């Protein structure tokens, strides 16, 4: 490994540490925290008003997380380009030294430091090109060096700009996360009356999870033995029966933040459900897994600490650890449909609770759970596992997702 490559590797490690620090160590001032708290306190305690604020804030957070991920990717590409230019300059350091030494003899000025002041070196090399009569044999080399030095200067300016963007978006993300925490706390206060009953049911659900051999068995046992899960299933069935499924579709089935049941049947929400997180799809439904079978869901790489939102309306029938899946959330969406989200570090909703599409339900950690669904995916970061089930069998979630702007552009 050449000295230039060793230096590039060291710079890469330093940049990764710097980026992590830039986006992690941002804190709100006490004054800003008080302003956000006062804003939340002023919201009408009507559940629809709180739900609307929660959904609005969760949407902002998802957008900011996507922006941050894009900025980090751009920074990575810029840094890789910078390293490539530096390696190229290192390989031609003898030529550069000859050009700059010639200028030093002509102008009796010391040559500028290449790595520290590439703009100065660029100016010097341009002067060398103009002095073609003095050094005709170096003209071609000098022009190539000028191109590399100009690119290095441009990359440094772009990196500074992207870092400023990263800090600004990170600050806004911290503000929205603080606002969302207060809104979730306000929603939780509205459910305190049933906290005692839910606590006992949560313990029973954990016992059933310990005995269940599969997700299918867990869902079946929950809806037989847990009262809140039975009520959720019954409510979901009523919601489905009360809404036609013969082609009539609401323009926006998620428009009413005060709804207490799904606005339309789950089968009629194809192409309309928001993805639970902004991230990169690592493994899709139906692909070969590492155990000789095929995947029954989708695995999505996320940012550390990313907020997870409910893909659709539904009742929480299970929230807690399950085998190697980390924190598992199961939503009953009605008519035999269930939505499973696994791999979270924390879940913010409780059994028996009705959640809205786009409502925050949990938070990812900093590393991924090595479950049967996400193992060996080549991601050191957190991975969310998403699975849709119909009458106990896994189905492909893809037809339900709303198309992103990028997908619309691609057609």
Short mmCIF file of C-alpha atoms in Angstrom, two decimals:
data_model
loop_
_atom_site.label_atom_id
_atom_site.label_comp_id
_atom_site.label_asym_id
_atom_site.label_seq_id
_atom_site.Cartn_x
_atom_site.Cartn_y
_atom_site.Cartn_z
CA UNK A 1 0.00 0.00 0.00
CA UNK A 2 1.40 3.38 -1.05
CA UNK A 3 1.79 6.30 1.38
CA UNK A 4 -0.99 8.11 -0.50
CA UNK A 5 -3.37 5.15 -0.05
CA UNK A 6 -2.50 4.90 3.64
CA UNK A 7 -3.20 8.60 4.04
CA UNK A 8 -6.50 8.23 2.14
CA UNK A 9 -7.60 5.44 4.48
CA UNK A 10 -6.76 7.55 7.52
CA UNK A 11 -8.67 10.51 6.11
CA UNK A 12 -11.69 8.27 5.45
CA UNK A 13 -11.77 7.12 9.08
CA UNK A 14 -11.42 10.70 10.28
CA UNK A 15 -14.24 11.90 8.00
CA UNK A 16 -16.60 9.15 9.15
CA UNK A 17 -15.95 10.10 12.78
CA UNK A 18 -16.45 13.78 11.96
CA UNK A 19 -19.76 13.16 10.16
CA UNK A 20 -21.04 11.07 13.06
CA UNK A 21 -20.14 13.89 15.44
CA UNK A 22 -21.70 16.58 13.23
CA UNK A 23 -25.11 14.89 13.14
CA UNK A 24 -25.07 13.34 16.63
CA UNK A 25 -23.83 15.97 19.05
CA UNK A 26 -26.36 18.69 18.20
CA UNK A 27 -28.45 19.81 21.16
CA UNK A 28 -31.27 22.33 21.43
CA UNK A 29 -30.86 25.38 23.60
CA UNK A 30 -32.99 25.54 26.75
CA UNK A 31 -34.85 28.51 25.28
CA UNK A 32 -35.74 26.57 22.11
CA UNK A 33 -36.88 23.58 24.15
CA UNK A 34 -39.19 25.84 26.17
CA UNK A 35 -40.62 27.32 22.97
CA UNK A 36 -41.44 23.87 21.60
CA UNK A 37 -42.98 22.79 24.94
CA UNK A 38 -45.18 25.91 24.96
CA UNK A 39 -46.24 25.20 21.39
CA UNK A 40 -47.33 21.67 22.32
CA UNK A 41 -49.10 22.89 25.46
CA UNK A 42 -51.15 25.29 23.33
CA UNK A 43 -52.50 22.46 21.14
CA UNK A 44 -56.10 21.53 21.81
CA UNK A 45 -56.17 18.22 23.69
CA UNK A 46 -58.74 16.94 21.23
CA UNK A 47 -57.38 13.65 19.90
CA UNK A 48 -57.82 14.69 16.27
CA UNK A 49 -55.76 17.84 16.80
CA UNK A 50 -52.97 15.91 18.52
CA UNK A 51 -53.05 13.20 15.84
CA UNK A 52 -52.77 15.81 13.10
CA UNK A 53 -49.75 17.38 14.83
CA UNK A 54 -48.13 13.96 15.31
CA UNK A 55 -48.59 12.99 11.67
CA UNK A 56 -47.36 16.36 10.45
CA UNK A 57 -44.24 16.20 12.61
CA UNK A 58 -43.53 12.57 11.73
CA UNK A 59 -43.71 13.49 8.04
CA UNK A 60 -41.18 16.29 8.54
CA UNK A 61 -38.84 13.93 10.39
CA UNK A 62 -39.01 11.32 7.62
CA UNK A 63 -38.22 13.98 5.02
CA UNK A 64 -35.29 15.33 7.04
CA UNK A 65 -33.90 11.82 7.57
CA UNK A 66 -34.06 11.25 3.80
CA UNK A 67 -32.32 14.59 3.17
CA UNK A 68 -29.58 13.75 5.68
CA UNK A 69 -29.00 10.35 4.09
CA UNK A 70 -28.68 11.97 0.65
CA UNK A 71 -26.26 14.59 2.00
CA UNK A 72 -24.12 11.91 3.63
CA UNK A 73 -23.99 9.98 0.34
CA UNK A 74 -22.95 13.12 -1.55
CA UNK A 75 -20.25 13.81 1.04
CA UNK A 76 -18.97 10.27 0.69
CA UNK A 77 -18.74 10.60 -3.10
CA UNK A 78 -17.01 13.98 -2.83
CA UNK A 79 -14.51 12.56 -0.33
CA UNK A 80 -13.78 9.56 -2.57
CA UNK A 81 -13.19 11.92 -5.51
CA UNK A 82 -10.90 14.04 -3.35
CA UNK A 83 -8.88 10.98 -2.39
CA UNK A 84 -8.60 9.93 -6.04
CA UNK A 85 -7.27 13.38 -7.03
CA UNK A 86 -4.80 13.37 -4.15
CA UNK A 87 -3.50 9.93 -5.15
CA UNK A 88 -3.10 11.14 -8.73
CA UNK A 89 -1.15 14.18 -7.53
CA UNK A 90 1.00 12.01 -5.28
CA UNK A 91 1.89 9.73 -8.18
CA UNK A 92 3.04 12.76 -10.17
CA UNK A 93 4.70 14.57 -7.29
CA UNK A 94 8.09 14.58 -9.04
CA UNK A 95 6.64 16.43 -12.04
CA UNK A 96 4.83 18.89 -9.77
CA UNK A 97 8.00 19.49 -7.79
CA UNK A 98 9.89 20.22 -11.01
CA UNK A 99 7.25 22.70 -12.19
CA UNK A 100 7.09 24.49 -8.87
CA UNK A 101 10.87 24.47 -8.45
CA UNK A 102 11.26 26.10 -11.83
CA UNK A 103 8.85 28.81 -10.81
CA UNK A 104 10.71 29.22 -7.55
CA UNK A 105 13.93 29.84 -9.45
CA UNK A 106 12.18 32.33 -11.71
CA UNK A 107 10.27 34.21 -9.03
CA UNK A 108 12.53 33.51 -6.03
CA UNK A 109 9.40 32.52 -4.05
CA UNK A 110 8.95 29.28 -2.10
CA UNK A 111 6.58 26.74 -3.72
CA UNK A 112 3.08 26.63 -2.13
CA UNK A 113 1.99 23.64 -0.04
CA UNK A 114 -0.07 21.39 -2.29
CA UNK A 115 -2.27 19.65 0.28
CA UNK A 116 -2.88 22.76 2.39
CA UNK A 117 -3.29 25.41 -0.32
CA UNK A 118 -4.28 23.75 -3.62
CA UNK A 119 -5.56 27.09 -4.96
CA UNK A 120 -2.09 28.60 -4.57
CA UNK A 121 -0.50 25.61 -6.27
CA UNK A 122 -3.06 25.92 -9.08
CA UNK A 123 -2.10 29.55 -9.64
CA UNK A 124 1.54 28.57 -9.75
CA UNK A 125 0.98 25.81 -12.27
CA UNK A 126 -1.07 28.12 -14.49
CA UNK A 127 1.85 30.52 -14.46
CA UNK A 128 4.09 27.63 -15.53
CA UNK A 129 1.83 26.99 -18.52
CA UNK A 130 2.14 30.63 -19.56
CA UNK A 131 5.92 30.31 -19.30
CA UNK A 132 5.96 27.69 -22.04
CA UNK A 133 9.07 29.20 -23.61
CA UNK A 134 10.96 28.63 -20.37
CA UNK A 135 9.80 25.04 -19.82
CA UNK A 136 8.29 23.64 -23.05
CA UNK A 137 8.79 20.00 -22.05
CA UNK A 138 6.57 20.38 -18.98
CA UNK A 139 3.57 21.98 -20.65
CA UNK A 140 1.49 18.80 -21.01
CA UNK A 141 2.29 17.69 -17.46
CA UNK A 142 1.56 21.16 -16.12
CA UNK A 143 -1.85 21.26 -17.82
CA UNK A 144 -2.79 17.88 -16.30
CA UNK A 145 -1.62 19.06 -12.89
CA UNK A 146 -3.63 22.27 -13.27
CA UNK A 147 -6.76 20.22 -14.00
CA UNK A 148 -6.25 18.06 -10.90
CA UNK A 149 -5.54 21.04 -8.67
CA UNK A 150 -8.60 22.89 -9.96
CA UNK A 151 -10.74 19.83 -9.25
CA UNK A 152 -9.26 19.52 -5.76
CA UNK A 153 -10.13 23.14 -5.01
CA UNK A 154 -13.71 22.63 -6.29
CA UNK A 155 -14.14 19.49 -4.19
CA UNK A 156 -13.00 21.27 -1.02
CA UNK A 157 -15.58 24.03 -1.59
CA UNK A 158 -18.35 21.48 -2.25
CA UNK A 159 -17.45 19.49 0.88
CA UNK A 160 -17.68 22.61 3.05
CA UNK A 161 -21.09 23.43 1.54
CA UNK A 162 -22.43 19.90 2.12
CA UNK A 163 -21.21 19.91 5.72
CA UNK A 164 -23.07 23.15 6.35
CA UNK A 165 -26.20 21.59 4.86
CA UNK A 166 -25.73 18.52 7.07
CA UNK A 167 -25.48 20.60 10.24
CA UNK A 168 -28.54 22.67 9.32
CA UNK A 169 -30.71 19.64 8.58
CA UNK A 170 -29.45 17.86 11.71
CA UNK A 171 -30.47 20.85 13.83
CA UNK A 172 -33.95 20.89 12.32
CA UNK A 173 -34.22 17.12 12.85
CA UNK A 174 -33.39 17.49 16.55
CA UNK A 175 -36.11 20.16 16.87
CA UNK A 176 -38.73 17.98 15.21
CA UNK A 177 -37.73 14.97 17.31
CA UNK A 178 -38.14 17.03 20.49
CA UNK A 179 -41.57 18.19 19.30
CA UNK A 180 -42.59 14.62 18.48
CA UNK A 181 -41.54 13.30 21.90
CA UNK A 182 -43.79 15.87 23.59
CA UNK A 183 -46.69 15.04 21.28
CA UNK A 184 -46.31 11.32 21.96
CA UNK A 185 -46.31 12.06 25.69
CA UNK A 186 -49.55 14.04 25.25
CA UNK A 187 -51.14 11.10 23.45
CA UNK A 188 -49.95 8.73 26.15
CA UNK A 189 -51.66 10.81 28.82
CA UNK A 190 -54.96 10.27 27.03
CA UNK A 191 -54.55 6.49 27.47
CA UNK A 192 -53.59 6.41 31.15
CA UNK A 193 -57.07 5.31 32.22
CA UNK A 194 -56.55 1.86 30.72
CA UNK A 195 -52.88 1.53 31.66
CA UNK A 196 -53.50 -1.06 34.39
CA UNK A 197 -55.46 -3.42 32.14
CA UNK A 198 -52.96 -3.06 29.32
CA UNK A 199 -50.03 -3.82 31.61
CA UNK A 200 -51.50 -7.20 32.60
CA UNK A 201 -52.32 -8.00 28.99
CA UNK A 202 -48.80 -7.06 27.93
CA UNK A 203 -47.40 -9.60 30.41
CA UNK A 204 -49.72 -12.27 29.07
CA UNK A 205 -48.69 -11.42 25.49
CA UNK A 206 -45.03 -11.84 26.46
CA UNK A 207 -45.82 -15.28 27.90
CA UNK A 208 -47.53 -16.29 24.66
CA UNK A 209 -44.59 -15.00 22.63
CA UNK A 210 -42.26 -17.19 24.66
CA UNK A 211 -44.31 -20.26 23.82
CA UNK A 212 -45.04 -19.50 20.15
CA UNK A 213 -42.87 -21.31 17.63
CA UNK A 214 -43.59 -18.92 14.76
CA UNK A 215 -45.13 -15.55 13.99
CA UNK A 216 -48.23 -17.30 12.65
CA UNK A 217 -48.68 -19.16 15.96
CA UNK A 218 -48.13 -15.95 17.92
CA UNK A 219 -50.79 -14.02 16.00
CA UNK A 220 -53.29 -16.86 16.33
CA UNK A 221 -52.77 -17.25 20.08
CA UNK A 222 -52.93 -13.50 20.70
CA UNK A 223 -56.30 -13.08 19.04
CA UNK A 224 -57.73 -15.98 21.04
CA UNK A 225 -56.32 -15.25 24.50
CA UNK A 226 -55.75 -11.46 24.71
CA UNK A 227 -58.87 -9.36 25.21
CA UNK A 228 -57.50 -6.19 23.58
CA UNK A 229 -56.29 -8.21 20.57
CA UNK A 230 -59.74 -9.82 20.22
CA UNK A 231 -61.39 -6.40 20.38
CA UNK A 232 -58.95 -5.08 17.81
CA UNK A 233 -59.69 -7.97 15.46
CA UNK A 234 -63.44 -7.49 15.92
CA UNK A 235 -63.19 -3.73 15.36
CA UNK A 236 -61.08 -4.29 12.26
CA UNK A 237 -63.62 -6.77 10.93
CA UNK A 238 -66.49 -4.30 11.54
CA UNK A 239 -64.53 -1.52 9.83
CA UNK A 240 -63.99 -3.73 6.81
CA UNK A 241 -67.65 -4.83 6.65
CA UNK A 242 -68.90 -1.26 6.87
CA UNK A 243 -66.87 -0.10 3.87
CA UNK A 244 -67.45 -1.24 0.29
CA UNK A 245 -64.59 -3.07 -1.41
CA UNK A 246 -66.10 -3.14 -4.90
CA UNK A 247 -63.87 -0.53 -6.47
CA UNK A 248 -64.93 2.61 -4.58
CA UNK A 249 -61.74 4.22 -3.29
CA UNK A 250 -61.38 7.33 -1.20
CA UNK A 251 -59.27 10.07 -2.80
CA UNK A 252 -57.37 10.24 0.48
CA UNK A 253 -58.28 7.47 2.92
CA UNK A 254 -55.98 9.00 5.54
CA UNK A 255 -57.34 12.58 5.47
CA UNK A 256 -59.24 12.47 8.79
CA UNK A 257 -56.79 12.49 11.74
CA UNK A 258 -59.67 11.92 14.16
CA UNK A 259 -60.74 8.57 12.72
CA UNK A 260 -61.08 5.70 15.17
CA UNK A 261 -61.14 2.94 12.54
CA UNK A 262 -59.68 2.49 9.05
CA UNK A 263 -61.35 4.77 6.50
CA UNK A 264 -61.19 2.04 3.84
CA UNK A 265 -60.53 -1.68 3.79
CA UNK A 266 -56.83 -2.57 3.81
CA UNK A 267 -57.16 -4.32 0.45
CA UNK A 268 -58.29 -1.02 -1.07
CA UNK A 269 -55.20 0.90 0.06
CA UNK A 270 -52.87 -0.64 -2.54
CA UNK A 271 -50.55 1.99 -3.95
CA UNK A 272 -51.37 4.44 -1.15
CA UNK A 273 -49.50 3.32 1.98
CA UNK A 274 -46.54 5.40 3.17
CA UNK A 275 -43.31 3.48 3.72
CA UNK A 276 -42.48 3.11 7.42
CA UNK A 277 -39.02 4.70 7.07
CA UNK A 278 -36.72 6.43 4.60
CA UNK A 279 -33.98 3.94 3.82
CA UNK A 280 -32.36 1.57 1.36
CA UNK A 281 -34.01 -1.72 0.44
CA UNK A 282 -31.51 -4.47 1.21
CA UNK A 283 -33.60 -7.54 0.50
CA UNK A 284 -37.00 -7.72 -1.14
CA UNK A 285 -39.89 -10.12 -0.65
CA UNK A 286 -39.38 -13.54 -2.27
CA UNK A 287 -35.60 -13.39 -2.62
CA UNK A 288 -33.34 -16.28 -1.64
CA UNK A 289 -32.29 -16.08 2.00
CA UNK A 290 -29.22 -17.55 3.69
CA UNK A 291 -31.03 -20.70 4.83
CA UNK A 292 -32.17 -22.28 1.57
CA UNK A 293 -35.58 -20.59 1.58
CA UNK A 294 -37.01 -17.27 0.43
CA UNK A 295 -37.64 -14.06 2.33
CA UNK A 296 -41.18 -13.39 3.57
CA UNK A 297 -40.76 -9.64 3.93
CA UNK A 298 -38.58 -6.66 3.11
CA UNK A 299 -35.41 -5.56 4.93
CA UNK A 300 -34.63 -1.84 4.87
CA UNK A 301 -31.36 -0.20 6.02
CA UNK A 302 -32.11 2.93 8.05
CA UNK A 303 -30.26 5.74 9.75
CA UNK A 304 -29.32 5.19 13.39
CA UNK A 305 -32.19 6.39 15.59
CA UNK A 306 -34.61 6.68 12.64
CA UNK A 307 -38.31 7.09 13.46
CA UNK A 308 -40.58 4.27 12.29
CA UNK A 309 -44.16 5.04 11.30
CA UNK A 310 -47.17 2.78 10.83
CA UNK A 311 -47.58 1.83 7.16
CA UNK A 312 -51.37 1.73 7.49
CA UNK A 313 -54.26 2.08 9.92
CA UNK A 314 -54.57 -0.74 12.43
CA UNK A 315 -54.85 -1.92 16.00
CA UNK A 316 -51.78 -2.91 17.98
CA UNK A 317 -52.10 -6.58 18.91
CA UNK A 318 -48.52 -7.12 20.02
CA UNK A 319 -45.54 -4.95 20.96
CA UNK A 320 -42.44 -6.38 22.53
CA UNK A 321 -39.47 -8.70 22.01
CA UNK A 322 -39.95 -11.86 19.96
CA UNK A 323 -37.16 -14.38 19.51
CA UNK A 324 -34.32 -12.93 17.39
CA UNK A 325 -36.37 -10.18 15.79
CA UNK A 326 -35.66 -7.54 18.42
CA UNK A 327 -38.66 -5.39 19.27
CA UNK A 328 -41.63 -6.65 17.24
CA UNK A 329 -44.83 -4.74 16.49
CA UNK A 330 -47.91 -6.43 15.04
CA UNK A 331 -50.85 -4.40 13.68
CA UNK A 332 -54.23 -5.88 12.83
CA UNK A 333 -55.38 -4.06 9.69
CA UNK A 334 -58.66 -5.97 9.34
CA UNK A 335 -60.05 -8.66 7.01
CA UNK A 336 -57.25 -11.08 7.93
CA UNK A 337 -54.42 -8.64 7.20
CA UNK A 338 -51.57 -8.06 9.63
CA UNK A 339 -48.54 -5.76 9.37
CA UNK A 340 -45.33 -6.74 11.19
CA UNK A 341 -42.41 -4.41 11.93
CA UNK A 342 -39.28 -5.85 13.55
CA UNK A 343 -35.77 -4.77 14.48
CA UNK A 344 -36.65 -1.60 16.38
CA UNK A 345 -34.85 -0.56 19.52
CA UNK A 346 -37.96 1.00 21.09
CA UNK A 347 -41.72 0.80 20.51
CA UNK A 348 -43.92 3.77 21.47
CA UNK A 349 -47.41 2.23 21.12
CA UNK A 350 -49.31 -0.25 23.28
CA UNK A 351 -51.60 -3.25 22.77
CA UNK A 352 -55.17 -2.24 22.08
CA UNK A 353 -54.20 1.15 20.67
CA UNK A 354 -55.49 2.21 17.24
CA UNK A 355 -52.73 3.82 15.17
CA UNK A 356 -52.99 5.86 12.00
CA UNK A 357 -51.04 5.45 8.77
CA UNK A 358 -47.94 7.62 9.15
CA UNK A 359 -48.13 7.72 12.95
CA UNK A 360 -44.76 7.15 14.69
CA UNK A 361 -44.66 3.77 16.41
CA UNK A 362 -41.00 3.20 17.29
CA UNK A 363 -37.34 4.12 16.99
CA UNK A 364 -34.40 2.25 15.47
CA UNK A 365 -31.19 1.67 17.40
CA UNK A 366 -27.62 2.14 16.22
CA UNK A 367 -26.94 -1.42 15.02
CA UNK A 368 -29.09 -4.12 13.43
CA UNK A 369 -30.55 -7.24 15.02
CA UNK A 370 -29.07 -10.34 13.37
CA UNK A 371 -32.39 -12.08 12.91
CA UNK A 372 -33.26 -14.74 10.37
CA UNK A 373 -34.67 -11.96 8.22
CA UNK A 374 -31.74 -9.56 8.24
CA UNK A 375 -28.60 -11.61 8.84
CA UNK A 376 -25.64 -11.31 6.44
CA UNK A 377 -27.03 -8.30 4.62
CA UNK A 378 -23.76 -6.41 4.74
CA UNK A 379 -25.14 -3.56 6.83
CA UNK A 380 -23.55 -2.54 10.10
CA UNK A 381 -26.34 -0.04 10.73
CA UNK A 382 -29.92 -0.74 11.85
CA UNK A 383 -32.23 -2.75 9.61
CA UNK A 384 -36.03 -2.65 9.74
CA UNK A 385 -37.88 -5.82 8.74
CA UNK A 386 -41.39 -5.34 7.27
CA UNK A 387 -43.83 -8.16 6.64
CA UNK A 388 -47.46 -8.21 5.46
CA UNK A 389 -49.67 -11.23 6.19
CA UNK A 390 -53.07 -12.28 4.91
CA UNK A 391 -54.86 -15.03 6.85
CA UNK A 392 -51.55 -16.05 8.41
CA UNK A 393 -49.48 -16.27 5.21
CA UNK A 394 -46.82 -13.77 4.15
CA UNK A 395 -47.63 -11.63 1.08
CA UNK A 396 -45.60 -9.16 -0.99
CA UNK A 397 -45.88 -5.61 0.48
CA UNK A 398 -44.71 -3.93 -2.75
CA UNK A 399 -48.17 -3.35 -4.33
CA UNK A 400 -49.29 -1.42 -1.24
CA UNK A 401 -46.50 1.18 -1.19
CA UNK A 402 -47.15 4.66 -2.56
CA UNK A 403 -44.61 5.57 -5.24
CA UNK A 404 -41.85 7.92 -4.16
CA UNK A 405 -41.03 11.07 -6.13
CA UNK A 406 -37.88 9.38 -7.43
CA UNK A 407 -39.90 6.40 -8.67
CA UNK A 408 -42.40 8.75 -10.36
CA UNK A 409 -39.57 10.52 -12.17
CA UNK A 410 -38.16 7.19 -13.38
CA UNK A 411 -41.65 6.25 -14.57
#
